[in-house]
PDB file of C-alpha atoms in Angstrom:
ATOM      1  CA  MET W   1     138.515  53.301-122.891  1.00 86.00           C
ATOM      2  CA  LEU W   2     135.241  52.818-121.003  1.00 85.00           C
ATOM      3  CA  LEU W   3     133.942  56.037-122.534  1.00 90.00           C
ATOM      4  CA  ARG W   4     135.236  55.194-126.031  1.00 92.00           C
ATOM      5  CA  GLU W   5     133.622  51.767-125.936  1.00 91.00           C
ATOM      6  CA  ASP W   6     130.292  53.213-124.649  1.00 91.00           C
ATOM      7  CA  ILE W   7     130.516  51.029-121.545  1.00 86.00           C
ATOM      8  CA  ALA W   8     130.228  54.060-119.254  1.00 85.00           C
ATOM      9  CA  THR W   9     129.200  57.706-119.441  1.00 86.00           C
ATOM     10  CA  PRO W  10     131.011  60.647-117.799  1.00 87.00           C
ATOM     11  CA  GLU W  11     128.300  60.690-115.119  1.00 81.00           C
ATOM     12  CA  ASP W  12     129.304  57.168-114.075  1.00 79.00           C
ATOM     13  CA  PHE W  13     132.704  58.336-112.803  1.00 77.00           C
ATOM     14  CA  LEU W  14     132.956  59.551-109.211  1.00 72.00           C
ATOM     15  CA  ARG W  15     135.459  61.806-107.425  1.00 71.00           C
ATOM     16  CA  PRO W  16     135.363  60.687-103.808  1.00 71.00           C
ATOM     17  CA  SER W  17     136.335  62.682-100.765  1.00 73.00           C
ATOM     18  CA  PRO W  18     139.090  61.291 -98.513  1.00 77.00           C
ATOM     19  CA  ALA W  19     138.188  58.456 -96.134  1.00 81.00           C
ATOM     20  CA  SER W  20     137.826  59.508 -92.523  1.00 87.00           C
ATOM     21  CA  ASP W  21     140.079  58.216 -89.763  1.00 90.00           C
ATOM     22  CA  GLU W  22     137.017  56.464 -88.344  1.00 92.00           C
ATOM     23  CA  ASP W  23     136.538  54.564 -91.609  1.00 89.00           C
ATOM     24  CA  LEU W  24     140.217  53.599 -91.822  1.00 90.00           C
ATOM     25  CA  LEU W  25     140.343  52.468 -88.179  1.00 94.00           C
ATOM     26  CA  ARG W  26     137.579  49.921 -88.765  1.00 94.00           C
ATOM     27  CA  VAL W  27     140.194  47.931 -90.717  1.00 92.00           C
ATOM     28  CA  HIS W  28     143.653  49.261 -89.909  1.00 94.00           C
ATOM     29  CA  THR W  29     145.541  49.712 -86.639  1.00 93.00           C
ATOM     30  CA  ALA W  30     145.833  53.174 -85.118  1.00 95.00           C
ATOM     31  CA  ASP W  31     149.631  52.910 -85.334  1.00 92.00           C
ATOM     32  CA  TRP W  32     149.560  52.208 -89.091  1.00 90.00           C
ATOM     33  CA  VAL W  33     147.090  55.032 -89.831  1.00 89.00           C
ATOM     34  CA  HIS W  34     149.193  57.432 -87.732  1.00 89.00           C
ATOM     35  CA  LYS W  35     152.376  56.494 -89.614  1.00 86.00           C
ATOM     36  CA  LEU W  36     150.674  57.068 -92.970  1.00 83.00           C
ATOM     37  CA  LYS W  37     149.217  60.427 -91.899  1.00 83.00           C
ATOM     38  CA  THR W  38     152.415  61.762 -90.365  1.00 84.00           C
ATOM     39  CA  GLY W  39     154.908  60.340 -92.848  1.00 79.00           C
ATOM     40  CA  THR W  40     156.741  58.483 -90.068  1.00 80.00           C
ATOM     41  CA  LEU W  41     157.055  55.180 -91.872  1.00 75.00           C
ATOM     42  CA  THR W  42     160.231  53.230 -91.383  1.00 74.00           C
ATOM     43  CA  ALA W  43     162.583  52.884 -94.331  1.00 65.00           C
ATOM     44  CA  SER W  44     161.039  49.513 -95.196  1.00 63.00           C
ATOM     45  CA  GLU W  45     157.518  50.980 -95.002  1.00 61.00           C
ATOM     46  CA  VAL W  46     158.182  54.054 -97.134  1.00 60.00           C
ATOM     47  CA  MET W  47     155.315  54.485 -99.538  1.00 44.00           C
ATOM     48  CA  ASN W  48     154.269  58.001 -98.513  1.00 38.00           C
ATOM     49  CA  TRP W  49     150.693  57.692 -99.789  1.00 45.00           C
ATOM     50  CA  LYS W  50     148.995  60.084 -97.308  1.00 39.00           C
ATOM     51  CA  CYS W  51     145.955  61.893 -98.756  1.00 39.00           C
ATOM     52  CA  ARG W  52     146.077  60.114-102.115  1.00 47.00           C
ATOM     53  CA  ILE W  53     145.596  56.709-100.536  1.00 53.00           C
ATOM     54  CA  ARG W  54     142.811  58.037 -98.302  1.00 49.00           C
ATOM     55  CA  ARG W  55     140.941  59.302-101.390  1.00 48.00           C
ATOM     56  CA  ILE W  56     141.454  55.986-103.194  1.00 54.00           C
ATOM     57  CA  SER W  57     140.246  54.167-100.095  1.00 52.00           C
ATOM     58  CA  ARG W  58     137.095  56.269-100.079  1.00 51.00           C
ATOM     59  CA  SER W  59     136.483  55.531-103.767  1.00 53.00           C
ATOM     60  CA  GLY W  60     135.759  51.894-102.906  1.00 58.00           C
ATOM     61  CA  LEU W  61     132.950  53.096-100.686  1.00 56.00           C
ATOM     62  CA  ALA W  62     131.778  55.656-103.245  1.00 55.00           C
ATOM     63  CA  CYS W  63     131.205  52.965-105.852  1.00 56.00           C
ATOM     64  CA  CYS W  64     129.026  51.127-103.325  1.00 59.00           C
ATOM     65  CA  ARG W  65     126.872  54.014-102.159  1.00 54.00           C
ATOM     66  CA  ARG W  66     126.056  57.457-103.545  1.00 48.00           C
ATOM     67  CA  ASN W  67     124.296  60.321-101.830  1.00 47.00           C
ATOM     68  CA  ASP W  68     123.949  62.651-104.800  1.00 44.00           C
ATOM     69  CA  SER W  69     121.022  63.214-107.160  1.00 44.00           C
ATOM     70  CA  ARG W  70     122.302  60.686-109.728  1.00 46.00           C
ATOM     71  CA  GLY W  71     122.184  57.938-107.122  1.00 46.00           C
ATOM     72  CA  HIS W  72     124.497  55.513-108.959  1.00 46.00           C
ATOM     73  CA  SER W  73     125.697  52.806-106.623  1.00 64.00           C
ATOM     74  CA  ALA W  74     126.372  49.130-106.395  1.00 68.00           C
ATOM     75  CA  LEU W  75     123.654  48.911-103.752  1.00 72.00           C
ATOM     76  CA  ARG W  76     121.102  50.393-106.136  1.00 71.00           C
ATOM     77  CA  ASP W  77     122.398  49.259-109.523  1.00 70.00           C
ATOM     78  CA  GLY W  78     123.802  45.866-108.541  1.00 69.00           C
ATOM     79  CA  PHE W  79     127.333  46.696-109.707  1.00 67.00           C
ATOM     80  CA  GLY W  80     130.137  49.094-108.829  1.00 66.00           C
ATOM     81  CA  SER W  81     133.792  49.131-109.798  1.00 66.00           C
ATOM     82  CA  ASN W  82     136.751  51.014-108.390  1.00 66.00           C
ATOM     83  CA  LEU W  83     139.174  51.506-111.296  1.00 66.00           C
ATOM     84  CA  SER W  84     141.877  53.027-109.085  1.00 66.00           C
ATOM     85  CA  GLY W  85     141.815  50.607-106.226  1.00 66.00           C
ATOM     86  CA  GLY W  86     141.832  47.012-105.207  1.00 76.00           C
ATOM     87  CA  PHE W  87     144.654  47.215-102.678  1.00 87.00           C
ATOM     88  CA  HIS W  88     144.269  43.630-101.568  1.00 91.00           C
ATOM     89  CA  HIS W  89     147.781  43.234-100.092  1.00 92.00           C
ATOM     90  CA  ALA W  90     147.262  45.733 -97.232  1.00 92.00           C
ATOM     91  CA  TYR W  91     146.976  44.220 -93.747  1.00 94.00           C
ATOM     92  CA  PRO W  92     145.543  45.907 -90.659  1.00 95.00           C
ATOM     93  CA  GLY W  93     148.984  46.928 -89.365  1.00 93.00           C
ATOM     94  CA  HIS W  94     151.193  47.162 -92.441  1.00 91.00           C
ATOM     95  CA  GLY W  95     151.235  47.510 -96.184  1.00 87.00           C
ATOM     96  CA  GLU W  96     152.581  45.110 -98.769  1.00 88.00           C
ATOM     97  CA  GLY W  97     152.936  45.028-102.535  1.00 83.00           C
ATOM     98  CA  PHE W  98     152.371  48.792-103.055  1.00 81.00           C
ATOM     99  CA  CYS W  99     149.156  48.582-100.982  1.00 86.00           C
ATOM    100  CA  ALA W 100     149.009  50.772 -97.865  1.00 86.00           C
ATOM    101  CA  ILE W 101     145.248  50.908 -97.162  1.00 87.00           C
ATOM    102  CA  HIS W 102     142.798  48.123 -97.979  1.00 90.00           C
ATOM    103  CA  ASP W 103     140.148  50.128 -99.852  1.00 86.00           C
ATOM    104  CA  VAL W 104     137.685  47.268-100.290  1.00 88.00           C
ATOM    105  CA  ALA W 105     137.791  46.320 -96.596  1.00 92.00           C
ATOM    106  CA  VAL W 106     137.324  49.969 -95.569  1.00 89.00           C
ATOM    107  CA  GLY W 107     134.261  50.192 -97.835  1.00 86.00           C
ATOM    108  CA  ILE W 108     132.761  46.947 -96.522  1.00 89.00           C
ATOM    109  CA  ARG W 109     133.296  47.894 -92.882  1.00 92.00           C
ATOM    110  CA  LYS W 110     131.748  51.334 -93.448  1.00 88.00           C
ATOM    111  CA  LEU W 111     128.673  49.818 -95.114  1.00 87.00           C
ATOM    112  CA  GLN W 112     128.349  47.317 -92.268  1.00 92.00           C
ATOM    113  CA  ALA W 113     128.749  50.048 -89.624  1.00 92.00           C
ATOM    114  CA  ASP W 114     126.045  52.116 -91.348  1.00 89.00           C
ATOM    115  CA  GLY W 115     123.712  49.115 -91.466  1.00 91.00           C
ATOM    116  CA  ALA W 116     123.620  49.208 -95.283  1.00 87.00           C
ATOM    117  CA  VAL W 117     124.790  45.580 -95.569  1.00 88.00           C
ATOM    118  CA  LYS W 118     125.108  42.689 -93.143  1.00 93.00           C
ATOM    119  CA  LYS W 119     127.133  40.392 -95.366  1.00 92.00           C
ATOM    120  CA  ALA W 120     129.523  41.001 -98.229  1.00 91.00           C
ATOM    121  CA  MET W 121     131.533  39.039-100.751  1.00 91.00           C
ATOM    122  CA  VAL W 122     134.929  39.926-102.188  1.00 91.00           C
ATOM    123  CA  VAL W 123     135.668  38.314-105.553  1.00 90.00           C
ATOM    124  CA  ASP W 124     139.336  38.990-106.301  1.00 91.00           C
ATOM    125  CA  THR W 125     140.425  38.166-109.855  1.00 89.00           C
ATOM    126  CA  ASP W 126     143.909  39.685-109.737  1.00 88.00           C
ATOM    127  CA  VAL W 127     146.885  37.540-110.782  1.00 91.00           C
ATOM    128  CA  HIS W 128     148.164  37.877-107.191  1.00 92.00           C
ATOM    129  CA  HIS W 129     146.522  36.220-104.184  1.00 95.00           C
ATOM    130  CA  GLY W 130     144.505  38.650-102.036  1.00 95.00           C
ATOM    131  CA  ASN W 131     146.553  37.990 -98.900  1.00 96.00           C
ATOM    132  CA  GLY W 132     145.468  41.150 -97.076  1.00 96.00           C
ATOM    133  CA  THR W 133     141.818  40.443 -97.853  1.00 96.00           C
ATOM    134  CA  ALA W 134     142.132  36.884 -96.541  1.00 97.00           C
ATOM    135  CA  ALA W 135     143.897  38.059 -93.366  1.00 97.00           C
ATOM    136  CA  ILE W 136     141.463  40.897 -92.603  1.00 98.00           C
ATOM    137  CA  PHE W 137     138.324  38.800 -93.052  1.00 98.00           C
ATOM    138  CA  ARG W 138     139.655  35.514 -91.654  1.00 96.00           C
ATOM    139  CA  ASN W 139     137.179  34.081 -89.141  1.00 94.00           C
ATOM    140  CA  ASP W 140     134.536  36.667 -90.127  1.00 97.00           C
ATOM    141  CA  PRO W 141     131.347  34.879 -91.233  1.00 97.00           C
ATOM    142  CA  THR W 142     129.915  38.168 -92.544  1.00 98.00           C
ATOM    143  CA  VAL W 143     132.452  38.438 -95.380  1.00 96.00           C
ATOM    144  CA  PHE W 144     133.055  35.686 -97.935  1.00 97.00           C
ATOM    145  CA  THR W 145     136.348  35.955 -99.815  1.00 97.00           C
ATOM    146  CA  LEU W 146     137.274  34.329-103.109  1.00 95.00           C
ATOM    147  CA  SER W 147     140.694  34.757-104.692  1.00 95.00           C
ATOM    148  CA  ILE W 148     141.505  33.462-108.166  1.00 94.00           C
ATOM    149  CA  HIS W 149     145.207  33.923-108.793  1.00 94.00           C
ATOM    150  CA  GLN W 150     148.422  32.497-110.189  1.00 93.00           C
ATOM    151  CA  GLU W 151     149.582  30.019-107.553  1.00 92.00           C
ATOM    152  CA  SER W 152     153.340  30.512-107.961  1.00 93.00           C
ATOM    153  CA  ASN W 153     153.170  34.322-108.034  1.00 93.00           C
ATOM    154  CA  TYR W 154     153.491  36.955-105.282  1.00 91.00           C
ATOM    155  CA  PRO W 155     152.932  36.806-102.345  1.00 93.00           C
ATOM    156  CA  ALA W 156     154.884  33.881-100.958  1.00 92.00           C
ATOM    157  CA  HIS W 157     152.627  33.609 -97.874  1.00 92.00           C
ATOM    158  CA  LYS W 158     148.989  33.182 -98.870  1.00 96.00           C
ATOM    159  CA  PRO W 159     146.585  33.109 -95.911  1.00 96.00           C
ATOM    160  CA  PRO W 160     143.506  31.089 -96.840  1.00 97.00           C
ATOM    161  CA  SER W 161     140.527  32.874 -98.365  1.00 97.00           C
ATOM    162  CA  SER W 162     137.058  31.355 -98.035  1.00 98.00           C
ATOM    163  CA  ILE W 163     137.859  29.862-101.451  1.00 96.00           C
ATOM    164  CA  ASP W 164     141.209  30.026-103.247  1.00 96.00           C
ATOM    165  CA  LEU W 165     141.395  29.079-106.914  1.00 94.00           C
ATOM    166  CA  ASN W 166     145.082  28.525-107.632  1.00 94.00           C
ATOM    167  CA  MET W 167     145.856  28.833-111.330  1.00 93.00           C
ATOM    168  CA  ALA W 168     148.943  27.280-112.901  1.00 92.00           C
ATOM    169  CA  ASP W 169     151.511  29.436-114.673  1.00 91.00           C
ATOM    170  CA  ARG W 170     150.513  30.300-118.222  1.00 89.00           C
ATOM    171  CA  ALA W 171     146.890  29.249-117.739  1.00 88.00           C
ATOM    172  CA  ASP W 172     144.935  30.317-120.796  1.00 88.00           C
ATOM    173  CA  ASP W 173     141.545  32.026-120.957  1.00 87.00           C
ATOM    174  CA  GLU W 174     139.716  28.729-121.304  1.00 88.00           C
ATOM    175  CA  GLU W 175     141.283  27.314-118.128  1.00 85.00           C
ATOM    176  CA  TYR W 176     140.645  30.550-116.241  1.00 81.00           C
ATOM    177  CA  LEU W 177     136.987  30.739-117.258  1.00 83.00           C
ATOM    178  CA  ALA W 178     136.476  27.048-116.420  1.00 82.00           C
ATOM    179  CA  CYS W 179     137.212  27.759-112.752  1.00 76.00           C
TER     180      CYS W 179
END
């Protein structure tokens, strides 16, 4: 659709390499990463994402920074979007809501570790609260989190973001945009 609507060109799409263990461990516990890599999740943790989730996790970073000749990046261009990611329910030590690895947090922590950014902001506009995002960056003054979501929707437990905009059920476009 992005190509059909002339919003993007084929050169704008990236195919990232898998995230390294070092990148994942900046956000997630060693136990959780090990379980994902070895397929030793408990029955309640079974998601078996392995390499696929590592590649998706890396795509969040790829949209922020590019090292190729085209040089497209959010750091250079002022905008980047990860169409396959946004796994905002993943916590450091477990996954929730079909989210095993928090791709945005991995990208932010990598950019911070490389000295590319000191501060970051996560603006989450999904219908669900970004509970993993809020938990990971809680008490971290270097990352501002905003979640705009349907208040009575998943998840039941919603750790506080820097700012939470709780929308009522059936809020229309006008209400949403007025936030």
